[in-house]
Amino acid sequence: MSNRMNKYLSDSLLKQESERQGAELWGKLIKRPTFSFAVFAVVMILIQALSKAGLIGSSFVNAVGSTLIFCIVGLGFCLLLGYSALASLGTAGFIAIGSYSAYYCLAEWGLTIGIGFIVAILFAVVIGIAVGYISLRIEGIYLAIVTLGISEIIKELLSALCDTIKIKGTQITLLGIESIKLKTDVIYYGIVVILFILMFVTQNLMNSPTGRAMLAMKNSTSAAQAFGVSLMKYRLMAFTISIIYASIAGFMYMLYIRYVSNSMGNLFTLSMSLNVLGAVIIGGMKSIWGTIGGMFIIYGIDQMFLQDIPFFNENPTFITLFCGILVIVVVMFYPGGLAQLALELKYKLASRKQKIKEGIYGKDLG
Amino acid sequence: MAKILDKNHSNHTKLVKLRQSYDWLSEELIGLTEIYESKKQKELNKFIASANKKLEKSAFLACDKEGYAQSELEAKLQKYDVRAYMSQRKINHSAVKAIFKAVAAGEDYSAVLEKRSAEMKALNEKRAKYIAALESKKQAFLAKNNVTDTAPYDALKAELDAQYSAKKKELDEKYGAKQAAHAAKLEAKRSKISAQIAELKKNSPAAYTLPDDVLLEVKGLKMYFGGLKAVDDLNFTVKKGEIFGLIGPNGAGKTTVFNCITQFYKPTGGEIHFATKDKEVISLTDFEVHDIVLQGISRTFQNIEVVKEVSVLDNLLIAATRHYSSNLFVQMLHLPLLRREERMITARADKILNYMDLYSYRDRLAWGLPYGVLKRIEIARALMCNPQLIILDEPAAGLNESETKDLAALINKIRTELGCTILLVEHDMSLVMNICDHICAISFGRKLADGTPAEVQASKEVQEAYLGVGGE
């Protein structure tokens, strides 16, 4: 390049700068996590819309819907396990709280969805604080055992109260107006919207003083305490938030599936809690996208794809086997979960892009 | 529980909160100039950019017509080349594909090569044609503007200069007024708070008094672990602004003393009194371990306890967790209050990182940083909470000689420039004897000697504790 050219370039640097700033503004918007969450929500809504148009099978959409419900649980678990290092095996019991509040509020007492939703959250807060205050003095595997026991107690109590819970379509009303009945597809949209809001909230919490305090607590309790982090307060916070998420998920599950039988099915059991734990570990404990990816692998793959394959359809236990092998492989090779894999791929792509740029402009400019 | 319900205690909690918001407002007031200056500069930069854009062409026309034309040409050519590169790649790719196909089918692929070279040749011809076109355009431009005339440039520049100074004056006035109004608002708030502090102090009589120059007083401190007397009846006082060293052989209970002061252990007996910023004397044993940092005491750890999975900056922000006033709801939605606090605390962290020579590590993960850097991060983190007393637990452990020297200089600098009192435990006697103003030597939880470094060195008990009892 000639000297003149260099001079011209340096003189018009300001011009380029302003152009670059314009591009950066757009780039910043795209890079915002909220933008990607919104894209995800739109895609999920499109799936339902396409199924209405008859392009996608309804069983596929149902599978996506129930997976999204578990994604809500996973987000809370992400804060609990990835940020506060508290392992809970009581997720199933906490989901049951939400489901039973939905059943009692809507089917038994005839309340509206909004009130039912608030009741579910209130129950979660009360139980979260009560259980947390007793059990959060211990950590690690002991906490997991305590939560498991509490979850079993909750489940047994609830199933003794009412074994089979069922909501009729006519009982799901908005604002108490009989004529406005919410069909399953509207509930699906509701699930997507709630998931989007919770993703936004979780992302914000992770990047706030609270999230940082939780990370500090996870890494070194003594350093965290020395800098003013009250262990009990933040543990209780993480625990209660995760229970609220689980309760919301249980509520939406009841509205979406509308039928749970404790004696027949095996819904609110240890295997559900373990599945949630496994999904969060597969996806990456500290990453929202990782958690959602993990949920889609554990709950999504078998219901969406594998069930259509004749071999898996005939031998449903092989689906569990497949998921088990996947967990082993991921934990062995990518202990940080799928989030770690994605990060590595991203670096690889970036270095490849750099090479192409160098090919065009030469090494110093690229 | 009874202590928490105590009236003095609740008054003290109020006082700490008020003091915190007072400090906060003072910090905000200091940072105000910077904020408005940067806002003003942003607008000015915008103006300068647009002015330069206007000037650019006429400047080139005035002094270097040929250069301007040439650079225009080269810029266009570069853009063309980028596109040409892509089509070249396309040609190559399709050629490779075709060759693979031909080889697989067992055919002759020389035709493909010929086709490729023909295409390349066409591309080169096209480029030559484009260059010729640009060249002729350039010549036409030069022929049209062959008279050198700097008058239009000068006129434009003078006009823009006048505009610039006018704009600057306008902005100065605008932002000056804004800043003054903002400062007055903050000042009013601050004076209100200071009045409240005075009121509160008047109402809460001192339960215990310390001499004016004493910061920390440990009196009859006992810490028993079952039958083991780790600390037994220990007394010492730390004066304001001094570097106090606590020494002793291994297992003498030095770290236990620290843990008692910061309430990691609740002492079995004895009293620890501390004079806060508001000259209020508090008994530290009344507080929970996570409330100690609010009183103005921060500490470092013997084995580094930096959070390794977040950046160095975030490590410093963690130390300021209690300085945020935004609640969970604000944090969930990232409302403006949190963003403002985040900005201010980040500015404070940046200042401290610069002070500690750590700014180059700001956005790096703490994972895998060198040991000396981690040590400095620990001290930086302790500085984040505006402490009065910094407790350093073996700061020189694991450092080499030159690093220890740097550390001594750093500790002295912190003491003199930031006015912090420093209490340290150390095994490295050269460090302790060099920088400490006052030393307390303990062994098996009991005090052996207390005084200046020379006095402690001369003490017979200390020598015996370190070297053993020897026959004369």
Coordinates of N, CA, C and O in Angstrom, one line a residue, chain A residues 94 126-136 146-147 150 154 236 239 243:
Chain A
F94 N -41.3 -30.5 44.6 CA -41.6 -29.1 44.4 C -42.5 -28.8 43.2 O -43.3 -27.9 43.1
V126 N -43.4 -20.3 50.8 CA -43.5 -20.7 52.2 C -42.7 -22.0 52.4 O -41.9 -22.1 53.3
I127 N -43.0 -23.0 51.5 CA -42.3 -24.2 51.7 C -40.8 -24.1 51.5 O -40.0 -24.6 52.2
G128 N -40.4 -23.2 50.5 CA -39.0 -23.0 50.3 C -38.3 -22.5 51.5 O -37.2 -22.9 51.9
I129 N -38.9 -21.4 52.1 CA -38.2 -20.8 53.3 C -38.2 -21.8 54.5 O -37.2 -21.9 55.2
A130 N -39.4 -22.5 54.7 CA -39.4 -23.4 55.8 C -38.4 -24.5 55.7 O -37.6 -24.8 56.6
V131 N -38.4 -25.1 54.5 CA -37.5 -26.3 54.3 C -36.1 -25.8 54.3 O -35.2 -26.4 54.9
G132 N -35.9 -24.6 53.6 CA -34.5 -24.1 53.5 C -33.9 -23.8 54.8 O -32.8 -24.0 55.1
Y133 N -34.8 -23.1 55.7 CA -34.2 -22.7 57.0 C -33.8 -23.9 57.8 O -32.8 -23.8 58.6
I134 N -34.5 -25.0 57.6 CA -34.1 -26.2 58.4 C -32.9 -26.9 57.8 O -31.9 -27.2 58.4
S135 N -32.9 -27.0 56.4 CA -31.9 -27.9 55.8 C -30.7 -27.3 55.3 O -29.8 -27.9 54.9
L136 N -30.7 -25.9 55.1 CA -29.6 -25.3 54.4 C -28.3 -25.1 55.3 O -27.4 -24.5 54.9
V146 N -31.5 -34.8 52.3 CA -32.6 -34.2 53.0 C -33.7 -33.8 52.1 O -34.9 -34.0 52.3
T147 N -33.3 -33.1 51.0 CA -34.4 -32.7 50.0 C -35.1 -33.8 49.4 O -36.3 -33.7 49.2
I150 N -37.7 -34.8 52.0 CA -38.8 -33.8 52.0 C -39.7 -34.0 50.8 O -40.9 -33.9 50.9
I154 N -43.6 -34.7 50.8 CA -44.6 -33.8 50.2 C -45.5 -34.6 49.2 O -46.7 -34.6 49.2
L236 N -30.7 -19.5 51.0 CA -32.2 -19.5 51.0 C -32.7 -18.9 49.8 O -33.7 -19.4 49.2
F239 N -32.4 -21.3 46.9 CA -33.2 -22.5 47.1 C -34.7 -22.1 46.8 O -35.4 -22.8 46.1
I243 N -37.3 -23.3 43.9 CA -38.6 -23.9 44.2 C -39.7 -23.2 43.5 O -40.7 -23.8 43.0

